[in-house]
PDB file of C-alpha atoms in Angstrom:
ATOM      1  CA  MET L   1       0.000   0.000   0.000  1.00  0.00           C
ATOM      2  CA  LYS L   2       1.358   3.361  -1.016  1.00  0.00           C
ATOM      3  CA  GLN L   3       2.069   5.664   1.908  1.00  0.00           C
ATOM      4  CA  LYS L   4       0.634   9.176   1.750  1.00  0.00           C
ATOM      5  CA  GLN L   5       3.166  11.971   1.548  1.00  0.00           C
ATOM      6  CA  PHE L   6       2.915  14.977   3.826  1.00  0.00           C
ATOM      7  CA  ASP L   7       1.281  17.852   1.881  1.00  0.00           C
ATOM      8  CA  PHE L   8       3.199  20.893   3.204  1.00  0.00           C
ATOM      9  CA  LYS L   9       1.471  23.279   0.780  1.00  0.00           C
ATOM     10  CA  ARG L  10      -1.922  22.657   2.412  1.00  0.00           C
ATOM     11  CA  VAL L  11      -0.772  22.627   6.005  1.00  0.00           C
ATOM     12  CA  PHE L  12       1.421  25.765   5.929  1.00  0.00           C
ATOM     13  CA  PRO L  13      -1.373  28.298   5.175  1.00  0.00           C
ATOM     14  CA  CYS L  14      -3.512  26.869   7.979  1.00  0.00           C
ATOM     15  CA  PHE L  15      -0.583  26.986  10.394  1.00  0.00           C
ATOM     16  CA  PHE L  16       0.276  30.569   9.431  1.00  0.00           C
ATOM     17  CA  LEU L  17      -3.364  31.718   9.828  1.00  0.00           C
ATOM     18  CA  THR L  18      -3.636  30.076  13.262  1.00  0.00           C
ATOM     19  CA  LEU L  19      -0.351  31.669  14.424  1.00  0.00           C
ATOM     20  CA  THR L  20      -1.503  35.083  13.219  1.00  0.00           C
ATOM     21  CA  LEU L  21      -4.845  34.879  14.999  1.00  0.00           C
ATOM     22  CA  LEU L  22      -3.104  33.912  18.242  1.00  0.00           C
ATOM     23  CA  THR L  23      -0.359  36.557  18.239  1.00  0.00           C
ATOM     24  CA  VAL L  24      -2.007  39.634  16.699  1.00  0.00           C
ATOM     25  CA  PRO L  25      -4.407  40.355  19.616  1.00  0.00           C
ATOM     26  CA  ALA L  26      -1.415  41.352  21.729  1.00  0.00           C
ATOM     27  CA  PHE L  27      -1.065  44.472  19.567  1.00  0.00           C
ATOM     28  CA  ALA L  28      -4.750  45.459  19.757  1.00  0.00           C
ATOM     29  CA  VAL L  29      -5.712  49.037  20.595  1.00  0.00           C
ATOM     30  CA  ASP L  30      -6.911  49.224  24.212  1.00  0.00           C
ATOM     31  CA  ALA L  31      -9.433  52.005  23.599  1.00  0.00           C
ATOM     32  CA  TYR L  32     -11.210  50.171  20.785  1.00  0.00           C
ATOM     33  CA  VAL L  33     -14.706  48.725  21.496  1.00  0.00           C
ATOM     34  CA  PHE L  34     -15.711  45.731  19.386  1.00  0.00           C
ATOM     35  CA  PRO L  35     -19.187  45.880  17.785  1.00  0.00           C
ATOM     36  CA  GLU L  36     -21.820  43.320  18.796  1.00  0.00           C
ATOM     37  CA  LYS L  37     -22.685  40.567  16.289  1.00  0.00           C
ATOM     38  CA  ASN L  38     -26.207  39.140  16.388  1.00  0.00           C
ATOM     39  CA  CYS L  39     -27.019  35.553  15.484  1.00  0.00           C
ATOM     40  CA  LYS L  40     -28.762  35.155  12.147  1.00  0.00           C
ATOM     41  CA  GLY L  41     -30.865  32.257  13.488  1.00  0.00           C
ATOM     42  CA  CYS L  42     -32.229  33.516  16.794  1.00  0.00           C
ATOM     43  CA  GLY L  43     -31.127  37.126  16.889  1.00  0.00           C
ATOM     44  CA  ALA L  44     -29.234  36.726  20.148  1.00  0.00           C
ATOM     45  CA  ALA L  45     -26.193  38.915  20.729  1.00  0.00           C
ATOM     46  CA  GLY L  46     -22.981  37.147  19.901  1.00  0.00           C
ATOM     47  CA  VAL L  47     -20.271  36.314  22.379  1.00  0.00           C
ATOM     48  CA  LEU L  48     -16.902  37.714  21.262  1.00  0.00           C
ATOM     49  CA  ASP L  49     -14.055  35.240  21.053  1.00  0.00           C
ATOM     50  CA  GLU L  50     -11.306  37.457  22.449  1.00  0.00           C
ATOM     51  CA  SER L  51      -8.598  34.857  21.906  1.00  0.00           C
ATOM     52  CA  ARG L  52      -9.013  35.045  18.146  1.00  0.00           C
ATOM     53  CA  SER L  53     -10.169  38.652  17.689  1.00  0.00           C
ATOM     54  CA  TYR L  54      -7.961  41.705  17.363  1.00  0.00           C
ATOM     55  CA  ALA L  55      -8.769  45.374  17.058  1.00  0.00           C
ATOM     56  CA  PRO L  56      -7.896  47.482  14.039  1.00  0.00           C
ATOM     57  CA  THR L  57      -5.022  49.960  14.123  1.00  0.00           C
ATOM     58  CA  CYS L  58      -4.384  53.195  12.281  1.00  0.00           C
ATOM     59  CA  THR L  59      -3.148  51.401   9.160  1.00  0.00           C
ATOM     60  CA  ASN L  60      -4.278  47.758   9.518  1.00  0.00           C
ATOM     61  CA  GLN L  61      -7.795  46.314   9.605  1.00  0.00           C
ATOM     62  CA  GLY L  62      -8.996  44.117  12.476  1.00  0.00           C
ATOM     63  CA  TYR L  63     -11.234  41.054  12.911  1.00  0.00           C
ATOM     64  CA  ALA L  64     -14.025  40.248  15.374  1.00  0.00           C
ATOM     65  CA  LEU L  65     -14.734  36.483  15.705  1.00  0.00           C
ATOM     66  CA  TYR L  66     -17.755  35.206  17.636  1.00  0.00           C
ATOM     67  CA  GLU L  67     -18.398  31.848  19.325  1.00  0.00           C
ATOM     68  CA  LYS L  68     -21.069  29.387  18.171  1.00  0.00           C
ATOM     69  CA  CYS L  69     -24.590  30.330  19.280  1.00  0.00           C
ATOM     70  CA  SER L  70     -26.712  27.974  21.419  1.00  0.00           C
ATOM     71  CA  CYS L  71     -29.144  27.575  18.528  1.00  0.00           C
ATOM     72  CA  GLY L  72     -26.454  25.912  16.456  1.00  0.00           C
ATOM     73  CA  VAL L  73     -25.570  28.777  14.112  1.00  0.00           C
ATOM     74  CA  ARG L  74     -21.850  29.631  13.937  1.00  0.00           C
ATOM     75  CA  PHE L  75     -21.105  33.341  13.790  1.00  0.00           C
ATOM     76  CA  THR L  76     -18.853  34.511  10.991  1.00  0.00           C
ATOM     77  CA  ALA L  77     -15.844  36.786  11.375  1.00  0.00           C
ATOM     78  CA  THR L  78     -16.408  40.491  10.865  1.00  0.00           C
ATOM     79  CA  LYS L  79     -13.749  42.662   9.212  1.00  0.00           C
ATOM     80  CA  LEU L  80     -13.089  45.916  11.040  1.00  0.00           C
ATOM     81  CA  PRO L  81     -11.733  48.755   8.861  1.00  0.00           C
ATOM     82  CA  ALA L  82      -8.497  50.525   9.746  1.00  0.00           C
ATOM     83  CA  LEU L  83      -9.003  53.532  12.001  1.00  0.00           C
ATOM     84  CA  GLY L  84      -6.759  55.958  10.130  1.00  0.00           C
ATOM     85  CA  HIS L  85      -4.384  58.391  11.762  1.00  0.00           C
ATOM     86  CA  ASP L  86      -5.643  60.993  14.231  1.00  0.00           C
ATOM     87  CA  GLN L  87      -3.297  63.931  13.827  1.00  0.00           C
ATOM     88  CA  SER L  88      -2.461  65.978  16.907  1.00  0.00           C
ATOM     89  CA  GLU L  89      -2.987  69.723  16.964  1.00  0.00           C
ATOM     90  CA  THR L  90       0.327  70.421  18.688  1.00  0.00           C
ATOM     91  CA  PRO L  91       3.509  70.003  16.609  1.00  0.00           C
ATOM     92  CA  VAL L  92       6.107  67.587  17.903  1.00  0.00           C
ATOM     93  CA  GLY L  93       9.071  69.346  16.291  1.00  0.00           C
ATOM     94  CA  ALA L  94      10.190  71.878  13.702  1.00  0.00           C
ATOM     95  CA  THR L  95      13.107  72.150  11.287  1.00  0.00           C
ATOM     96  CA  GLU L  96      15.278  75.244  11.153  1.00  0.00           C
ATOM     97  CA  PRO L  97      14.920  77.423   8.041  1.00  0.00           C
ATOM     98  CA  THR L  98      17.765  77.698   5.546  1.00  0.00           C
ATOM     99  CA  CYS L  99      18.638  80.165   2.817  1.00  0.00           C
ATOM    100  CA  GLU L 100      16.248  78.531   0.332  1.00  0.00           C
ATOM    101  CA  ARG L 101      14.038  76.218   2.455  1.00  0.00           C
ATOM    102  CA  PRO L 102      11.399  77.408   4.944  1.00  0.00           C
ATOM    103  CA  SER L 103      10.870  76.020   8.435  1.00  0.00           C
ATOM    104  CA  TYR L 104       8.467  73.073   8.775  1.00  0.00           C
ATOM    105  CA  ALA L 105       6.546  71.798  11.809  1.00  0.00           C
ATOM    106  CA  SER L 106       5.843  68.050  12.124  1.00  0.00           C
ATOM    107  CA  TYR L 107       2.595  66.569  13.500  1.00  0.00           C
ATOM    108  CA  ALA L 108       2.212  63.015  14.877  1.00  0.00           C
ATOM    109  CA  CYS L 109      -0.714  60.644  15.299  1.00  0.00           C
ATOM    110  CA  ILE L 110      -2.054  60.644  18.863  1.00  0.00           C
ATOM    111  CA  ARG L 111      -2.573  56.851  18.717  1.00  0.00           C
ATOM    112  CA  CYS L 112       0.568  55.406  17.143  1.00  0.00           C
ATOM    113  CA  GLY L 113       2.980  58.339  17.309  1.00  0.00           C
ATOM    114  CA  GLN L 114       3.840  58.183  13.593  1.00  0.00           C
ATOM    115  CA  ILE L 115       4.610  61.474  11.834  1.00  0.00           C
ATOM    116  CA  VAL L 116       1.592  62.006   9.610  1.00  0.00           C
ATOM    117  CA  GLY L 117       1.743  65.641   8.557  1.00  0.00           C
ATOM    118  CA  GLY L 118       3.696  68.848   8.353  1.00  0.00           C
ATOM    119  CA  ALA L 119       3.108  72.516   7.773  1.00  0.00           C
ATOM    120  CA  GLU L 120       5.248  75.442   6.713  1.00  0.00           C
ATOM    121  CA  VAL L 121       5.692  77.784   9.679  1.00  0.00           C
ATOM    122  CA  GLY L 122       8.447  80.160   8.542  1.00  0.00           C
ATOM    123  CA  ASP L 123       9.917  81.805   5.465  1.00  0.00           C
ATOM    124  CA  PRO L 124      13.378  81.031   4.021  1.00  0.00           C
ATOM    125  CA  LEU L 125      16.176  83.192   5.353  1.00  0.00           C
ATOM    126  CA  GLY L 126      17.457  84.194   1.926  1.00  0.00           C
ATOM    127  CA  HIS L 127      21.105  84.373   0.910  1.00  0.00           C
ATOM    128  CA  ASP L 128      23.500  86.726   2.688  1.00  0.00           C
ATOM    129  CA  PHE L 129      25.889  87.582  -0.138  1.00  0.00           C
ATOM    130  CA  ARG L 130      29.177  89.446   0.110  1.00  0.00           C
ATOM    131  CA  VAL L 131      31.675  90.371  -2.603  1.00  0.00           C
ATOM    132  CA  SER L 132      34.313  87.649  -2.827  1.00  0.00           C
ATOM    133  CA  PHE L 133      36.175  88.840  -5.938  1.00  0.00           C
ATOM    134  CA  HIS L 134      35.839  91.747  -8.364  1.00  0.00           C
ATOM    135  CA  MET L 135      37.414  92.138 -11.810  1.00  0.00           C
ATOM    136  CA  PRO L 136      36.742  95.618 -13.285  1.00  0.00           C
ATOM    137  CA  PRO L 137      35.934  95.841 -16.997  1.00  0.00           C
ATOM    138  CA  THR L 138      38.235  97.435 -19.557  1.00  0.00           C
ATOM    139  CA  THR L 139      38.001  98.462 -23.197  1.00  0.00           C
ATOM    140  CA  TYR L 140      39.575  95.116 -24.130  1.00  0.00           C
ATOM    141  CA  ALA L 141      37.609  92.624 -21.967  1.00  0.00           C
ATOM    142  CA  PRO L 142      34.445  92.491 -19.812  1.00  0.00           C
ATOM    143  CA  GLY L 143      34.592  92.288 -16.010  1.00  0.00           C
ATOM    144  CA  TYR L 144      32.759  90.261 -13.388  1.00  0.00           C
ATOM    145  CA  THR L 145      31.991  90.098  -9.667  1.00  0.00           C
ATOM    146  CA  ILE L 146      31.864  86.897  -7.558  1.00  0.00           C
ATOM    147  CA  TYR L 147      29.443  86.889  -4.588  1.00  0.00           C
ATOM    148  CA  LEU L 148      29.658  84.357  -1.700  1.00  0.00           C
ATOM    149  CA  CYS L 149      26.856  83.547   0.768  1.00  0.00           C
ATOM    150  CA  ASN L 150      27.986  83.761   4.398  1.00  0.00           C
ATOM    151  CA  ARG L 151      25.585  80.974   5.468  1.00  0.00           C
ATOM    152  CA  CYS L 152      25.621  78.254   2.800  1.00  0.00           C
ATOM    153  CA  ASN L 153      28.764  79.231   0.790  1.00  0.00           C
ATOM    154  CA  LEU L 154      26.770  79.459  -2.446  1.00  0.00           C
ATOM    155  CA  THR L 155      28.563  81.496  -5.134  1.00  0.00           C
ATOM    156  CA  GLU L 156      27.005  83.643  -7.824  1.00  0.00           C
ATOM    157  CA  ARG L 157      28.694  85.490 -10.678  1.00  0.00           C
ATOM    158  CA  GLU L 158      27.600  88.842 -12.074  1.00  0.00           C
ATOM    159  CA  ASN L 159      29.048  89.763 -15.480  1.00  0.00           C
ATOM    160  CA  ILE L 160      29.939  93.395 -16.224  1.00  0.00           C
ATOM    161  CA  PRO L 161      29.881  94.555 -19.883  1.00  0.00           C
ATOM    162  CA  GLN L 162      33.079  95.608 -21.610  1.00  0.00           C
ATOM    163  CA  LEU L 163      33.773  99.366 -21.644  1.00  0.00           C
ATOM    164  CA  PRO L 164      33.186 101.148 -24.994  1.00  0.00           C
ATOM    165  CA  GLU L 165      36.069 102.505 -27.071  1.00  0.00           C
ATOM    166  CA  PRO L 166      36.772 106.245 -26.525  1.00  0.00           C
ATOM    167  CA  GLU L 167      35.344 108.572 -29.189  1.00  0.00           C
ATOM    168  CA  PRO L 168      37.871 110.263 -31.535  1.00  0.00           C
ATOM    169  CA  PRO L 169      38.483 113.998 -30.809  1.00  0.00           C
ATOM    170  CA  SER L 170      36.849 116.730 -32.916  1.00  0.00           C
ATOM    171  CA  GLY L 171      38.677 118.895 -35.548  1.00  0.00           C
ATOM    172  CA  VAL L 172      39.581 121.739 -33.132  1.00  0.00           C
ATOM    173  CA  SER L 173      40.715 119.288 -30.499  1.00  0.00           C
ATOM    174  CA  MET L 174      42.885 117.505 -33.054  1.00  0.00           C
ATOM    175  CA  GLU L 175      44.576 120.787 -34.076  1.00  0.00           C
ATOM    176  CA  LEU L 176      45.183 121.720 -30.433  1.00  0.00           C
ATOM    177  CA  SER L 177      46.557 118.271 -29.705  1.00  0.00           C
ATOM    178  CA  ALA L 178      48.893 118.508 -32.723  1.00  0.00           C
ATOM    179  CA  LEU L 179      50.123 121.969 -31.603  1.00  0.00           C
ATOM    180  CA  LEU L 180      50.800 120.778 -28.078  1.00  0.00           C
ATOM    181  CA  GLN L 181      52.642 117.756 -29.403  1.00  0.00           C
ATOM    182  CA  THR L 182      54.798 119.985 -31.678  1.00  0.00           C
ATOM    183  CA  MET L 183      55.629 122.347 -28.801  1.00  0.00           C
ATOM    184  CA  THR L 184      56.540 119.389 -26.615  1.00  0.00           C
ATOM    185  CA  GLU L 185      58.869 118.036 -29.282  1.00  0.00           C
ATOM    186  CA  VAL L 186      60.539 121.455 -29.822  1.00  0.00           C
ATOM    187  CA  PHE L 187      61.043 121.937 -26.066  1.00  0.00           C
ATOM    188  CA  SER L 188      62.505 118.454 -25.790  1.00  0.00           C
ATOM    189  CA  MET L 189      64.949 119.160 -28.669  1.00  0.00           C
ATOM    190  CA  ALA L 190      65.976 122.487 -27.084  1.00  0.00           C
ATOM    191  CA  CYS L 191      66.652 120.789 -23.779  1.00  0.00           C
ATOM    192  CA  GLU L 192      68.784 118.171 -25.490  1.00  0.00           C
ATOM    193  CA  TRP L 193      70.751 120.909 -27.370  1.00  0.00           C
ATOM    194  CA  MET L 194      71.376 122.923 -24.182  1.00  0.00           C
ATOM    195  CA  GLU L 195      72.471 119.758 -22.399  1.00  0.00           C
ATOM    196  CA  ALA L 196      74.940 119.004 -25.182  1.00  0.00           C
ATOM    197  CA  VAL L 197      76.329 122.587 -25.139  1.00  0.00           C
ATOM    198  CA  CYS L 198      76.732 122.567 -21.367  1.00  0.00           C
ATOM    199  CA  PHE L 199      78.500 119.202 -21.481  1.00  0.00           C
ATOM    200  CA  THR L 200      80.852 120.400 -24.243  1.00  0.00           C
ATOM    201  CA  VAL L 201      81.750 123.671 -22.441  1.00  0.00           C
ATOM    202  CA  ALA L 202      82.202 121.929 -19.105  1.00  0.00           C
ATOM    203  CA  SER L 203      84.570 119.376 -20.661  1.00  0.00           C
ATOM    204  CA  HIS L 204      86.913 122.092 -22.116  1.00  0.00           C
ATOM    205  CA  PRO L 205      88.300 124.476 -19.436  1.00  0.00           C
ATOM    206  CA  ILE L 206      89.726 126.956 -21.964  1.00  0.00           C
ATOM    207  CA  LEU L 207      86.407 127.169 -23.808  1.00  0.00           C
ATOM    208  CA  LEU L 208      84.636 127.592 -20.478  1.00  0.00           C
ATOM    209  CA  LEU L 209      87.035 130.433 -19.542  1.00  0.00           C
ATOM    210  CA  GLY L 210      86.395 132.137 -22.858  1.00  0.00           C
ATOM    211  CA  VAL L 211      82.655 131.916 -22.399  1.00  0.00           C
ATOM    212  CA  VAL L 212      82.950 133.395 -18.884  1.00  0.00           C
ATOM    213  CA  ILE L 213      85.187 136.271 -20.126  1.00  0.00           C
ATOM    214  CA  GLY L 214      82.727 136.880 -22.948  1.00  0.00           C
ATOM    215  CA  PHE L 215      79.809 137.079 -20.535  1.00  0.00           C
ATOM    216  CA  ILE L 216      81.827 139.470 -18.293  1.00  0.00           C
ATOM    217  CA  GLY L 217      82.766 141.695 -21.224  1.00  0.00           C
ATOM    218  CA  THR L 218      79.208 141.760 -22.505  1.00  0.00           C
ATOM    219  CA  GLY L 219      77.970 142.643 -19.037  1.00  0.00           C
ATOM    220  CA  ALA L 220      80.564 145.387 -18.596  1.00  0.00           C
ATOM    221  CA  GLY L 221      79.655 146.906 -21.984  1.00  0.00           C
ATOM    222  CA  LEU L 222      75.960 146.945 -21.109  1.00  0.00           C
ATOM    223  CA  PHE L 223      76.777 148.545 -17.745  1.00  0.00           C
ATOM    224  CA  GLN L 224      78.888 151.242 -19.427  1.00  0.00           C
ATOM    225  CA  ARG L 225      76.061 152.096 -21.819  1.00  0.00           C
ATOM    226  CA  LEU L 226      73.672 152.434 -18.919  1.00  0.00           C
ATOM    227  CA  LEU L 227      76.061 154.930 -17.255  1.00  0.00           C
ATOM    228  CA  ASN L 228      76.325 157.018 -20.440  1.00  0.00           C
ATOM    229  CA  LEU L 229      72.555 157.405 -20.741  1.00  0.00           C
TER     230      LEU L 229
END
């Protein structure tokens, strides 16, 4: 005779369901009141089987199982919908605002303590920029300024347009500029000529003596003419 093999696929679901029904009631909500289930046969109020019933939570549904009635009708299990979170009115904490992000307050469920909501309670601080580097513009290249935030170290760059080329001078201004340039060149040449003459005279003592005697004679002659007037 062929021996029957143990069918694990059929036994495991039953074992898992029995283990769940026995352990879940330990996590039931104390404040929850189970509804009464009436017998379909005689209308008598059902007797709750507390060993196999468990209350719903904020996120999970519950089950209410009832014992067999005296009239012979077995009560069926009743699914109890999840309660949902009950948010508190007082915040449990708040985040500090940053340069770009506002401050948020967190609210928890009064039953399970899970964070279930948040609200904006403050404005962002905004960036506190200071000038980190400045390159002035010229007629050859544009400039720029680098700004650095004192709080979050964010950098921003502001470009400065290149300076325009200077306008050419008018006709009168050009003539005056040419005259001034000519006078400057003539004065420079005269200075160079006087420097050369002074160097030559100073390097020849006899020539220097002659120049001095000439100046003295010229001065004496002019003085004599003044006396004769």
